[in-house]
XYZ file of C-alpha atoms in Angstrom:
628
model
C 112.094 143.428 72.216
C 115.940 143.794 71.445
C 114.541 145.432 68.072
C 112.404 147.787 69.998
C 114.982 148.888 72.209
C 117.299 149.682 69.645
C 121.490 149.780 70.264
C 121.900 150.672 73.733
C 125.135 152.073 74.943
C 125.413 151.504 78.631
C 124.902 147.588 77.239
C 127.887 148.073 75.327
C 130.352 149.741 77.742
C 129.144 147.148 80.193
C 130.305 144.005 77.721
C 133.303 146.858 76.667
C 134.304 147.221 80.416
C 134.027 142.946 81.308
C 136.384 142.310 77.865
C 138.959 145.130 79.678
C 139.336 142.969 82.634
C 139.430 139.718 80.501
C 142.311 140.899 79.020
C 144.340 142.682 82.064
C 143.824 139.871 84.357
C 143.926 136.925 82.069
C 145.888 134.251 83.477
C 149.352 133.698 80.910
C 149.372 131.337 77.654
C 151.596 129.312 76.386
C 154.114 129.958 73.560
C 152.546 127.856 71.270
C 148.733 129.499 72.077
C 150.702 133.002 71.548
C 152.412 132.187 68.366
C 149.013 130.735 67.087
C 146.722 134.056 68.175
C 148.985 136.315 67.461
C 149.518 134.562 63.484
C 145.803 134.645 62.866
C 145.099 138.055 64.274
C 148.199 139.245 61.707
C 145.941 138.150 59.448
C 142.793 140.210 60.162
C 144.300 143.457 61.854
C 146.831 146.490 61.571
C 150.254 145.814 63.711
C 149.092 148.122 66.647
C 145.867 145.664 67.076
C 147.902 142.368 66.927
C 147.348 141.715 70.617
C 143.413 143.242 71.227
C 142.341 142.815 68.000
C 140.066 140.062 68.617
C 139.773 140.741 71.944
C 138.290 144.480 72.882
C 135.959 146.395 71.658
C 137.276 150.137 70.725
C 134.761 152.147 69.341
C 130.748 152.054 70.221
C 128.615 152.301 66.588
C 125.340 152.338 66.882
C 124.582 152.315 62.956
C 126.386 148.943 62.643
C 124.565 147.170 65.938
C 121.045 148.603 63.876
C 122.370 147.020 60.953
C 122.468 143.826 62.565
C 119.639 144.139 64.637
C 117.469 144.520 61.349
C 118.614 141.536 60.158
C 117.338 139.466 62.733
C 113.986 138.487 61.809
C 111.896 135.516 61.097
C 111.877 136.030 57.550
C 115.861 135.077 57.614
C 116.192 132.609 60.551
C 117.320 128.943 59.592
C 115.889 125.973 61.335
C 118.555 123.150 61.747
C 116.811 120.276 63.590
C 118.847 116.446 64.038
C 117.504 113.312 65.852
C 117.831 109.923 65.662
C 114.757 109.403 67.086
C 112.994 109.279 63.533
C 115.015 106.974 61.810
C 112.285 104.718 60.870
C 109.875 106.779 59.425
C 111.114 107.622 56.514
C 110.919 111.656 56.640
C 114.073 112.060 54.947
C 114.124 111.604 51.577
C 117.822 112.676 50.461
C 121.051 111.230 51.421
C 124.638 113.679 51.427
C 127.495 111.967 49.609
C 129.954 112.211 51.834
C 128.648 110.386 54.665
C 125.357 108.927 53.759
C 123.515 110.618 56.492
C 119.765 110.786 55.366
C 118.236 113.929 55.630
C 115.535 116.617 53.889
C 115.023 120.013 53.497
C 111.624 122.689 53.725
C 110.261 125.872 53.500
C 109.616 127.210 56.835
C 105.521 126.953 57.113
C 103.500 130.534 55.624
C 101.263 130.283 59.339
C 104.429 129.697 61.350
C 105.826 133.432 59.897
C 102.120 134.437 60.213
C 102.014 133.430 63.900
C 105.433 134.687 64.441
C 104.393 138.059 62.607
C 101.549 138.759 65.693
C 103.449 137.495 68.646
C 101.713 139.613 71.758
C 105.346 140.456 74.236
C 106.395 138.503 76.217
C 106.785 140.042 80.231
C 109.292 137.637 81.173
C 112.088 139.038 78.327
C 113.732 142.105 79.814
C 116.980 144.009 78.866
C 119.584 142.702 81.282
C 119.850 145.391 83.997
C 123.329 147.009 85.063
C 125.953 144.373 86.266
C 126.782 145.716 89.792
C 129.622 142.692 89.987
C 131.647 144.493 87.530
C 134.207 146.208 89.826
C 135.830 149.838 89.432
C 138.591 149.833 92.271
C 141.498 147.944 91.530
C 144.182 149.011 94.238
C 146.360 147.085 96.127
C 145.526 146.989 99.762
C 148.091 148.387 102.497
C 148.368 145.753 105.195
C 147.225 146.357 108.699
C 150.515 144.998 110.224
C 153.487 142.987 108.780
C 152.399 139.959 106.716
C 153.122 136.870 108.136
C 154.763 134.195 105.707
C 151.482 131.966 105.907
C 148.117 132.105 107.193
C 147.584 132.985 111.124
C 143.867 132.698 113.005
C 143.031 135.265 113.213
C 139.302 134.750 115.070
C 138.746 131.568 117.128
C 134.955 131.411 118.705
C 132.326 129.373 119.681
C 131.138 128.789 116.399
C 134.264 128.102 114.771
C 137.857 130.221 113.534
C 138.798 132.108 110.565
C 142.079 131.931 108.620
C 143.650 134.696 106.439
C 146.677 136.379 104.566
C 146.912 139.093 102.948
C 148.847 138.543 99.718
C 151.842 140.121 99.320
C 153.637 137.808 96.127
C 151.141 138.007 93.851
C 150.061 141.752 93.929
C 146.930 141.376 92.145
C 143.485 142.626 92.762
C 141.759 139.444 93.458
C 140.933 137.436 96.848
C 140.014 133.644 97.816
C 137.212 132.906 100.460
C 136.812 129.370 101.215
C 133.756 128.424 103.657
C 133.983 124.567 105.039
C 130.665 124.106 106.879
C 130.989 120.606 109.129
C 128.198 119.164 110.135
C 127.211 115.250 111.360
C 124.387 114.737 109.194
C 126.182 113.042 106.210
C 127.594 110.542 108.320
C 124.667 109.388 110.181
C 122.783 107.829 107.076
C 122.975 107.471 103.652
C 119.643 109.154 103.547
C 121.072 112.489 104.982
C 124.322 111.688 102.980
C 122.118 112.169 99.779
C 119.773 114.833 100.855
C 123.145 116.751 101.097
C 123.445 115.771 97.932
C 120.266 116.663 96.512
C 120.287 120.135 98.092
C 123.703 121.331 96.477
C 121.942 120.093 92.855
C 118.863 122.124 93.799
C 121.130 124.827 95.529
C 123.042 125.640 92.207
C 119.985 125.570 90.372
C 118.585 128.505 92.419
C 121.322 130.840 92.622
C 122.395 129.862 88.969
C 120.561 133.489 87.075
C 121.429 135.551 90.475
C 125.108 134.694 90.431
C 125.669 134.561 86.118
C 126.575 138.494 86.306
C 128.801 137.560 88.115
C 130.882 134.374 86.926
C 130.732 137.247 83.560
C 132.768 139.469 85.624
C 135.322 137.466 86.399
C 133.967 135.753 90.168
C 133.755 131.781 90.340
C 132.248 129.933 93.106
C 131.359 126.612 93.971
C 129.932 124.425 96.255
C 130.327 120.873 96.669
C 129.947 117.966 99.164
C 132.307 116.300 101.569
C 131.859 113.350 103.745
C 131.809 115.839 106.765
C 129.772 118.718 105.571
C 129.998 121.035 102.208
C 132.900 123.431 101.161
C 131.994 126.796 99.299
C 134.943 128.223 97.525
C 134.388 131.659 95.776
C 137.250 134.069 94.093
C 137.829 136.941 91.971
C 138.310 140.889 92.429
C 138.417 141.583 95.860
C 135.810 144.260 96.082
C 132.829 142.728 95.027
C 133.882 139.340 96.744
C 131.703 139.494 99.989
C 128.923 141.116 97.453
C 128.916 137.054 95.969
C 129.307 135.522 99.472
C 126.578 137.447 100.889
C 124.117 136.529 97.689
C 125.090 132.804 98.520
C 124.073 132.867 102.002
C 121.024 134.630 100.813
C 120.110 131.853 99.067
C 120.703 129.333 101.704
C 118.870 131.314 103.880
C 115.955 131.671 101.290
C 116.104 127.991 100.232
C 112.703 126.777 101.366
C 110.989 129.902 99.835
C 112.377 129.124 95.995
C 112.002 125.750 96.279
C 108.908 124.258 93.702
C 107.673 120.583 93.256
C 108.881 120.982 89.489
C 112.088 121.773 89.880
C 112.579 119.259 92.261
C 111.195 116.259 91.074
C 113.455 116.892 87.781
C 116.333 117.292 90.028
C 115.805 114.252 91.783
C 115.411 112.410 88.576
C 118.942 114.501 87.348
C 120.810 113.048 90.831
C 119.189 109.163 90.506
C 120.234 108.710 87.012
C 123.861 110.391 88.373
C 123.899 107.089 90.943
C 122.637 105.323 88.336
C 126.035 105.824 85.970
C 128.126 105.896 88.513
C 126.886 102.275 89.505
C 127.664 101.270 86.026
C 131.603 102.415 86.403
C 133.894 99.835 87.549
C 136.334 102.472 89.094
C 133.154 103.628 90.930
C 132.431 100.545 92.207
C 136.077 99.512 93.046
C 136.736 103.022 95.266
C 133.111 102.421 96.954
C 134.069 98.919 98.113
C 137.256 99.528 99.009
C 136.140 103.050 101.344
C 133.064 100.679 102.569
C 135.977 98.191 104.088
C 138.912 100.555 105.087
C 136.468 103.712 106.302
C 134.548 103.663 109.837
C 131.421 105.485 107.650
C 131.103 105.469 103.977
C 127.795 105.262 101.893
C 128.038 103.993 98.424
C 126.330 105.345 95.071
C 123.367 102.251 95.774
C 122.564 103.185 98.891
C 121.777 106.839 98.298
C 119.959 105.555 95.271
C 117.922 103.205 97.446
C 117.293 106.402 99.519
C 116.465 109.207 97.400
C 114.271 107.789 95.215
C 111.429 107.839 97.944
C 112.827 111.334 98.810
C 109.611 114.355 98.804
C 110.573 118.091 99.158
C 109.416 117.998 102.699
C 111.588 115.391 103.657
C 114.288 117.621 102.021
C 112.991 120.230 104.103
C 111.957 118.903 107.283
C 114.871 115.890 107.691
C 117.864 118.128 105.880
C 117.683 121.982 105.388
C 115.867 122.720 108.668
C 119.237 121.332 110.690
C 122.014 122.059 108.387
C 123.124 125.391 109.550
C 121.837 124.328 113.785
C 124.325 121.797 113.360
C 127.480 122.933 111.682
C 130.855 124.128 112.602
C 132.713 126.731 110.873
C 135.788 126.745 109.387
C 137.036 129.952 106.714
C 140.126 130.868 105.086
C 140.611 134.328 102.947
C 143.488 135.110 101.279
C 144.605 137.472 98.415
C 144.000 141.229 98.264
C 141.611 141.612 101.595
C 142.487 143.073 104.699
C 142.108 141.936 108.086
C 139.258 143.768 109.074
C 137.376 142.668 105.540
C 137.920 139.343 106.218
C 136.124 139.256 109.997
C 133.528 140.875 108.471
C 133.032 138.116 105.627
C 133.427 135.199 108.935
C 130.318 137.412 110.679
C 128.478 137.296 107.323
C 128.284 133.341 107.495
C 127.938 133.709 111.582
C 125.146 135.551 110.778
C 123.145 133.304 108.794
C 120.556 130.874 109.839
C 120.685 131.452 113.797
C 123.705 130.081 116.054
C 126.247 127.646 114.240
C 127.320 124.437 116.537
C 129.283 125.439 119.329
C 133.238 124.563 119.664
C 132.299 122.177 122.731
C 129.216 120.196 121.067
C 131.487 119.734 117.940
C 132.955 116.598 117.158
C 136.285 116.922 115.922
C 136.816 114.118 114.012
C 134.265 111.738 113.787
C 135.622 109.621 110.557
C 138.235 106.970 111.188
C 140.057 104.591 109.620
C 139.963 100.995 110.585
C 143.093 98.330 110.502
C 142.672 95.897 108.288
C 143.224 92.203 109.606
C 146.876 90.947 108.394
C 147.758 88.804 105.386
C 146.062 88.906 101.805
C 142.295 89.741 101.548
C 139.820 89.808 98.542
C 136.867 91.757 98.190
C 135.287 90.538 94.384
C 131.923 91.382 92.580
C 130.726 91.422 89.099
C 130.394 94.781 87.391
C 126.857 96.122 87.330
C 126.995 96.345 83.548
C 126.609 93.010 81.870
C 127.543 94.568 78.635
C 130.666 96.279 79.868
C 133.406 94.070 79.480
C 136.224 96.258 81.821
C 137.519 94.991 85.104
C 138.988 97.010 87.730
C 141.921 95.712 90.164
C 142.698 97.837 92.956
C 145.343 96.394 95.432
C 145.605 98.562 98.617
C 148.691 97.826 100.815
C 148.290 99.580 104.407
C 151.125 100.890 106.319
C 150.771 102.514 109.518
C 149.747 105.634 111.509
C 151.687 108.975 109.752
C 154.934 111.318 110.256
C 156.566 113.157 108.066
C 159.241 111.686 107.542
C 156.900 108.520 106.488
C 154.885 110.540 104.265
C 158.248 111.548 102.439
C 159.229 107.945 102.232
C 156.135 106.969 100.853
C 156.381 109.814 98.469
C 159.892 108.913 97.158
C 158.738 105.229 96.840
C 156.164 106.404 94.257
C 158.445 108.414 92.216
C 160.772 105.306 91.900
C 157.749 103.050 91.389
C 155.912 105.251 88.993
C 158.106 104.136 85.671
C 158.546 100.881 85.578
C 154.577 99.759 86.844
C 153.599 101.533 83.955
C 156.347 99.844 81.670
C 155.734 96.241 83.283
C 152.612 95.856 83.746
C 151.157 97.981 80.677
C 153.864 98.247 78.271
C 155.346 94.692 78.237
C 152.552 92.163 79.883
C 149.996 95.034 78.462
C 147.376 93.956 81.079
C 145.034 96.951 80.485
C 145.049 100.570 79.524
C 145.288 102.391 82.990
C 147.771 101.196 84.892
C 149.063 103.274 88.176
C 150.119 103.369 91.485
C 149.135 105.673 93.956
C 149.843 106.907 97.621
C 146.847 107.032 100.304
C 146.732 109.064 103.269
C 143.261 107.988 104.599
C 142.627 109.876 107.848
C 145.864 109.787 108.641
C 146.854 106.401 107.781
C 149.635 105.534 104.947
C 148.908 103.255 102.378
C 150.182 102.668 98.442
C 147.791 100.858 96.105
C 148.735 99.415 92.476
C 145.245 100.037 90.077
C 144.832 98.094 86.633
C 141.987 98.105 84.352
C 141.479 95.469 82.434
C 138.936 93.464 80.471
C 137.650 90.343 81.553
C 137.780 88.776 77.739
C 141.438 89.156 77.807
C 143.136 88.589 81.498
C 140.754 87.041 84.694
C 140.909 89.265 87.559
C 142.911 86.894 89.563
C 145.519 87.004 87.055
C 145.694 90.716 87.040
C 145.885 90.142 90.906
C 148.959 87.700 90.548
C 150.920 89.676 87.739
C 150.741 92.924 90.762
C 152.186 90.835 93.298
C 154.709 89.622 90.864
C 155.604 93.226 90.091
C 156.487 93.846 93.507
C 158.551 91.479 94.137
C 160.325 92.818 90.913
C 160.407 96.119 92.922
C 162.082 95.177 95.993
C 164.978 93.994 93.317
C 164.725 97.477 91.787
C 165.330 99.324 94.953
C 167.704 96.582 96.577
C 170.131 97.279 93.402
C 169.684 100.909 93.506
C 172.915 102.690 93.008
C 174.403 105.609 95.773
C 174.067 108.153 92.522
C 170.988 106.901 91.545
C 169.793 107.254 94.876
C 171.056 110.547 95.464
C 169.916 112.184 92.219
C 165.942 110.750 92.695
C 166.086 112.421 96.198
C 167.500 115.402 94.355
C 164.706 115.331 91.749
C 161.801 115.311 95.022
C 163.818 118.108 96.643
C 163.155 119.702 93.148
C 159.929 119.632 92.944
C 159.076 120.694 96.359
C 160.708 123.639 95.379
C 158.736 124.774 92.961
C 157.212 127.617 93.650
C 153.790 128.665 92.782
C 152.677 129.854 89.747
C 149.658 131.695 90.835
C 147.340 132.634 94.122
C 144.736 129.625 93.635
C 147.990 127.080 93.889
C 149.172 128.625 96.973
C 145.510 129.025 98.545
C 144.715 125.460 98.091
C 147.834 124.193 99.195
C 147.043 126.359 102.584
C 143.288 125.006 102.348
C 144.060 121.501 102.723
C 145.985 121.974 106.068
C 143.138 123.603 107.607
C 140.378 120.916 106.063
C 142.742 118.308 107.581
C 143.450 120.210 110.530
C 147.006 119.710 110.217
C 148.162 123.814 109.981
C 151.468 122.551 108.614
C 152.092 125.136 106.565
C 155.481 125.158 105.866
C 155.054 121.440 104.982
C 156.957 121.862 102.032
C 159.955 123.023 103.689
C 160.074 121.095 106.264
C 159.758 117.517 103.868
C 162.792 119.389 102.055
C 164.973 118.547 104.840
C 163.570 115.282 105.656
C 164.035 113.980 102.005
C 168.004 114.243 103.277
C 167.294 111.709 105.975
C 166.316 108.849 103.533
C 168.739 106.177 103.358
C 169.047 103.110 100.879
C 168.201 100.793 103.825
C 165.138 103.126 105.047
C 164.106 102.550 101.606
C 164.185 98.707 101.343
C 162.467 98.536 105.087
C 159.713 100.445 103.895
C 159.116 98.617 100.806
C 159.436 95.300 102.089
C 157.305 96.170 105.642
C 154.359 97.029 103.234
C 154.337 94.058 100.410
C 154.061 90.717 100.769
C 157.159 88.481 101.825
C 158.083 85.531 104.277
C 159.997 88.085 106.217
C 156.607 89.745 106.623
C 153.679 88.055 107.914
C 152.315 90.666 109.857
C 151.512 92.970 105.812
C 148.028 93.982 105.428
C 146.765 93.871 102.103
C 143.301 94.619 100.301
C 142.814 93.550 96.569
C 139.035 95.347 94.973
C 138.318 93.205 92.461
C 135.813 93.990 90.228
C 134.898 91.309 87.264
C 133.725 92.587 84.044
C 131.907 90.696 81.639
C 133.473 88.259 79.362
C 130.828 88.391 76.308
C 129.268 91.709 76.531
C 127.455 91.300 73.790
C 124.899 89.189 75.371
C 124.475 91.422 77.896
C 121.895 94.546 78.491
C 122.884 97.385 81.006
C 120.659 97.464 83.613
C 118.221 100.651 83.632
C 117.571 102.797 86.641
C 114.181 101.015 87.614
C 116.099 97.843 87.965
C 118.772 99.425 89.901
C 115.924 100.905 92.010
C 114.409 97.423 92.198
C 117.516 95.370 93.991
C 118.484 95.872 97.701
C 122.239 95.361 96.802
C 123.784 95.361 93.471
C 126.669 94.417 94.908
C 127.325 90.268 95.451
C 130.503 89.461 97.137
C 132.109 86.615 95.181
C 134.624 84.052 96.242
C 137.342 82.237 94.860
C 136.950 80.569 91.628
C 139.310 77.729 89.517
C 141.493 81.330 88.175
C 142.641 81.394 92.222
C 144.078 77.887 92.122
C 147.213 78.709 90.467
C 148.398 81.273 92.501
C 151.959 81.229 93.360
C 152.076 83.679 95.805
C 150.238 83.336 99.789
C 146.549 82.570 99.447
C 143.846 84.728 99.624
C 141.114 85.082 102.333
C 137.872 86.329 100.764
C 135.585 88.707 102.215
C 132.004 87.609 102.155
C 130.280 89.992 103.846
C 131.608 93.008 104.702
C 129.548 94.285 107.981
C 130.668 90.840 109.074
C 134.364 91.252 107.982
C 134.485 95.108 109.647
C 133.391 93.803 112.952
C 137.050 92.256 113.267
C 138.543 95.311 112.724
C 140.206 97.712 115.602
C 140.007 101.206 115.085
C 143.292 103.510 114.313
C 143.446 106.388 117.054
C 142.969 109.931 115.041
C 146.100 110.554 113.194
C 147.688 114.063 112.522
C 150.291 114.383 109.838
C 152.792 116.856 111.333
């Protein structure tokens, strides 16, 4: 067909005009990538093509692309085929000296070329048509009115609001759209929570060809699930930006139409073996348990396995798709080169779609909480899912309170300090596994700092692992008690610093934005404001903090929740477990208690969770939380 066709010119300006904009808009290297591009095009090209050499294409010869185009026929073509699948049958009858690897060589078969020779055409092969995402106007838009220094709402409605600035740092041709579409249905089962699933997999599967002319002119998009709904985020030139939004919402809105048995029983196969693996992972498993206990709703990977593997496209239909868009709330931000006006006329674009959106009044505003945990030490322990995986996973979650500001920048500067030596302690010198970290937790507003280590089970019990953590801390209420005034005052120095950085490009400015309207915060001068805060932290604030979150007499009321997850000890007996047993067990995972590792312990003892519907029942409710 190509052949046929013969060199083709507008093809060529089209790929000539897409390598342009590559190259204007290309986000900076690094020195080192520089040095090493610009020493191996030296090699190949005259000074004045140093920098473009390898990059854009100059002049348009249609002898050479003939040239090439002849060359590409049966006759010449190369057949490289590798499997391990054939092993035993002894097809291979020669063996490469380097490695040993087995393998054989052929003629390519005289009624293959014959066949190949008399092919009839085939209707589905087509040149590509014209790339109408490639844009042409690159100008920087005038603003409407003075630019505010962050976003402002600019719409608020029934159906939701829209949030926007118009870029005025940057001063490049490009725009951000971000579309958060909240709906209930994720959170009422685990069903509906992997339906959602399921119809993002089967989503970006239909609009995969339609958008590719696009993602090849420089516009990325993607869409992925949340525990309150799905989030599409979409960038690139400004002019062709709501051209991409409005072919997504096409294809939302045209769902049920390109939907076909085929492609959906592979996809559902695709998204069971994804629960499948992430069963298998220990860090899965630990963040599953621990979200199960601490969250008012979360589903694990098992039970949306349980649940989608009696899933049929109608259900999909019928249960799902039919009451997605009746039941969501809107929520937009655009920012970049797009003026006011554009940007209303993206937020009608979704408004338009699918019939009315869910009504301000109707909408819950927050329906995921987080719950308090009961105080003192508790354990929640299973056995990996892999018998032949040998890793454990420790996770020990300390919860603080409800959140400020100024607590948030506490908890911040306690990490810095506590970053170096957990990794030096507990990795470097007791070397208890190879990922060792500690992280901070804002979980629906709530503060919490957790200490992770993964070990393996042949080498250190979990209960160890738990012990050596707590032993740690009380290491690093030493470390902070001892703290030095200069010390002290050059780590709040070094957080002042890096709040201060300023951003590098658009995207890191957008998402920053982003997350205060996901979390319906709208601090956005956050940074700022935790600049001055940092200056309130005192050496005793410090030591209060620390010592109201870990374990001490001083502090019986602590609340603390270790995620222990027990890998096997001789993992070479052991077989992982395939997807039809997975399918075949109503839960995989078997709270454990304690064991003759726990009796040891010198720090307060443990109360083990057993069941943890039971254990959740206990639990009070935190009131919605706001960081600001």
């Amino acid at each position: 067909m190509i052949q046929k066709a013969g060199p083709l010119e507008k093809i060529f300006r089209e790929i000539q005009q897409m390598e342009q904009l590559n190259f204007d808009y290309a986000e900076e290297l690094t020195t080192i990538e520089n040095v090493e591009n610009l020493s191996e095009s030296m090699q190949f090209f005259p000074p004045v093509d140093y920098l473009t050499g390898d990059t854009l294409m100059t002049d348009y010869n249609p002898q050479i692309l003939k040239e090439c185009l002849d060359s590409l026929i049966p006759e010449n073509c190369n057949i490289i085929i590798s499997s391990k699948t054939f092993d035993d049958q002894n097809l291979c009858q020669l063996t490469e000296k380097w490695f040993g690897t087995k393998y054989s060589v052929e003629d390519i078969p005289k009624e293959w070329e014959e066949q190949w020779a008399n092919l009839p055409s085939n209707t589905e092969l087509h040149i590509p048509a014209p790339n109408h995402f490639i844009p042409n106007n690159f100008d920087l838009l005038t603003p409407e009115k003075e630019v505010p220094e962050y976003p402002e709402k600019l719409c608020q409605d029934e159906c939701g609001e829209l949030w926007f600035r118009q870029d005025q740092k940057f001063k490049l041709p490009r725009s951000y759209c971000y579309v958060y579409l909240i709906t209930e249905l994720p959170l009422q089962s685990p069903r509906l929570a992997a339906l959602l699933d399921l119809y993002l997999n089967l989503f970006e599967q239909q609009v995969m060809e339609d958008a590719y002319p696009a993602s090849m002119a420089q516009y990325q998009y993607s869409i992925k699930a949340t525990e309150q709904g799905l989030v599409i985020k979409m960038n690139g030139f400004n002019q062709k930006l709501s051209q991409l939004l409005d072919l997504l919402l096409h294809h939302m809105e045209s769902f049920e139409n390109n939907l076909n048995e085929e492609t959906f029983q592979g996809i559902r196969q695709q998204q069971m073996k994804s629960y499948h693996n992430a069963i298998l992972k220990p860090c899965i498993v630990r963040k599953d348990i621990r979200l199960s206990v601490i969250q008012e709703v979360h589903w694990t990977s098992h039970q949306k396995l349980l649940e989608i593997k009696t899933v049929t496209s109608k259900d999909l239909l019928e249960e799902f798709v039919s009451k997605l868009f009746p039941s969501c709330h809107l929520r937009m931000l655009v920012q970049g080169n797009t003026t006011a006006s554009q940007a209303i006329d993206m937020y009608k674009m979704v408004k338009a779609r699918k019939g009315e959106l869910l009504s301000l009044e109707k909408y819950p505003l927050s329906k995921l909480r987080t719950l308090e945990l009961l105080n003192g030490s508790w354990v929640a322990r299973v056995n990996g899912c892999n018998p032949a995986d040998t890793n454990s996973s420790v996770i020990n979650y300390y919860q603080y309170k409800e959140g400020s500001l100024m607590l948030e920048v506490l908890l911040e500067f306690i990490h810095m300090v506590m970053d170096e030596p957990v990794f030096d302690i507990l990795r470097t010198r007791e070397q208890l596994g190879y990922h060792v970290f500690c992280t901070n937790h804002i979980t629906f507003g709530i503060l919490g700092l957790s200490l992770t280590v993964n070990s393996q089970a042949n080498k250190f019990s979990v209960a160890h692992v738990d012990e050596r953590i707590e032993a740690f801390l009380q290491k690093f209420v030493d470390i902070v008690k001892n703290m030095m005034a200069s010390e002290l005052s050059e780590l709040k120095e070094t957080l002042t610093s890096m709040k201060q950085t300023i951003d590098l490009t658009l995207s890191e400015e957008v998402e920053r934005n982003w997350n205060e309207i996901v979390n319906e915060e709208y601090i956005f001068n956050r940074l700022k404001r935790q600049i001055e805060l940092i200056k309130d932290i005192t050496h005793k604030s410090v030591i209060e903090c620390v010592q109201d979150i870990i374990s001490s007499k001083d502090n019986p009321g602590y609340k603390k929740l270790s995620v222990q997850v027990v890998g096997a000890s001789k993992p070479e007996d052991g077989t992982p477990p395939s997807l039809e047993n997975l399918l075949g067990q109503s839960n995989v995972v078997q709270l454990l208690g304690p064991n003759e590792d726990d009796s040891d312990r010198n720090f307060p003892p443990d109360h083990f969770i057993t069941d943890i519907a039971s254990y959740k029942k206990q639990l009070k409710l935190y009131p919605i939380t706001k960081i600001c």
